C-alpha positions in Angstrom: 3.1 4.2 -23.1 1.4 3.0 -20.0 1.8 -0.7 -19.2 -1.5 -2.2 -17.8 0.3 -4.4 -15.3 2.2 -1.4 -13.9 -1.0 0.6 -13.7 -2.7 -2.2 -11.8 0.3 -2.6 -9.4 0.2 1.2 -8.7 -3.5 1.0 -7.9 -3.1 -2.1 -5.7 -0.3 -0.5 -3.6 -2.0 2.9 -3.3 -5.8 3.2 -3.8 -6.6 -0.4 -2.7 -4.5 0.0 0.4 -5.3 3.5 1.6 -5.6 2.3 5.2 -1.8 2.1 5.6 -1.4 5.6 4.2 -4.1 7.0 6.4 -2.5 5.4 9.5 0.8 7.0 8.5 -0.9 10.4 8.1 -2.4 10.1 11.6 0.9 9.1 13.0 2.6 12.2 11.4 -0.1 14.8 12.0 -2.0 13.6 15.1 -5.8 13.7 15.1 -7.3 14.2 11.7 -10.7 14.6 10.0 -11.7 12.7 6.9 -11.2 15.9 4.9 -7.6 16.1 6.2 -6.9 12.5 5.3 -7.9 13.1 1.7 -5.9 16.3 1.5 -2.7 14.7 2.8 -3.2 11.7 0.6 -3.1 14.0 -2.4 -0.4 16.4 -1.1 2.0 14.0 0.5 1.5 10.8 -1.6 0.0 12.0 -4.9 -3.0 9.8 -4.3 -6.1 11.4 -5.7 -9.3 9.6 -4.7 -13.0 10.7 -4.4 -14.1 11.8 -1.0 -16.5 8.8 -0.7 -13.6 6.4 -1.1 -11.6 8.1 1.7 -14.6 8.1 4.0 -15.5 4.5 3.2 -11.9 3.4 4.1 -12.0 5.5 7.3 -15.3 4.0 8.4 -14.0 0.5 7.7 -10.8 1.3 9.7 -12.9 2.5 12.6 -15.1 -0.7 12.5 -11.9 -2.8 12.5 -10.5 -0.9 15.5 -7.5 0.6 13.7 -8.7 4.2 14.4 -11.0 5.7 17.0 -13.4 8.7 16.6 -12.9 11.4 19.2 -14.6 14.7 20.1 -18.2 15.7 20.0 -18.2 18.2 17.1 -16.2 17.5 13.9 -15.3 13.9 13.5 -11.6 13.6 14.4 -9.8 10.3 14.3 -6.8 9.0 16.2 -4.8 5.8 15.8 -5.3 2.9 18.2 -2.9 0.3 19.5 -4.4 -2.1 17.0 -3.8 0.5 14.3 -0.1 0.8 15.3 0.3 -3.0 15.2 -1.5 -3.2 11.8 0.8 -0.5 10.4 4.0 -2.2 11.7 2.8 -5.5 10.2 1.9 -3.9 6.9 5.2 -2.2 6.6 7.0 -5.4 7.4 5.1 -7.2 4.6 6.0 -4.4 2.1 9.7 -4.5 3.2 9.8 -8.3 2.9 8.3 -8.2 -0.6 10.7 -5.4 -1.7 13.7 -7.3 -0.4 12.6 -10.4 -2.4 12.1 -8.3 -5.6 15.1 -6.0 -5.3 17.3 -6.3 -8.4 20.5 -6.5 -6.3 19.2 -9.8 -4.8 18.5 -11.3 -8.2 20.2 -14.7 -9.1 19.8 -13.9 -12.8 22.7 -12.3 -14.6 22.0 -8.6 -15.4 22.7 -9.2 -19.1 20.2 -12.0 -19.7 16.8 -11.1 -21.1 13.6 -12.3 -19.3 13.0 -14.9 -22.1 16.5 -16.4 -21.5 16.3 -16.5 -17.7 16.7 -19.9 -16.0 15.0 -21.1 -12.9 17.7 -21.8 -10.4 16.0 -24.8 -8.9 15.1 -26.9 -12.0 17.4 -25.3 -14.6 14.5 -24.8 -17.0 13.2 -21.5 -18.5 11.2 -19.5 -16.1 7.5 -19.6 -16.5 5.8 -16.2 -16.8 3.1 -15.4 -14.4 -0.4 -15.7 -15.9 -2.4 -12.8 -14.4 -5.8 -12.6 -16.0 -7.1 -9.8 -13.8 
């Protein structure tokens, strides 16, 4: 059984943020072509996206100054200083979010069910998030 919320989360942290994976791929492999990015996304991260999606993200990254096209023949890309900075900031955001969500940092007892959890600040039952997207 696939839970829609989990499916949405996976898409948000993978397909909708390919830029951070592409920066990591360039950092690991050096200069790459768009084809290489798509191949490594699939092989290393299990992210399967259409070629047009990969190229669209790459072109946007180039316009934003995260990567730079090099060479005269095939289009190879390398990471820029701005790209390194964006990667560091992105990873820090992910780490911060994970540390807040990590179960070992939870104030709720492990035996309580989500319906019985109490908000620590006002001692009332927690309100579920209403996500209509």
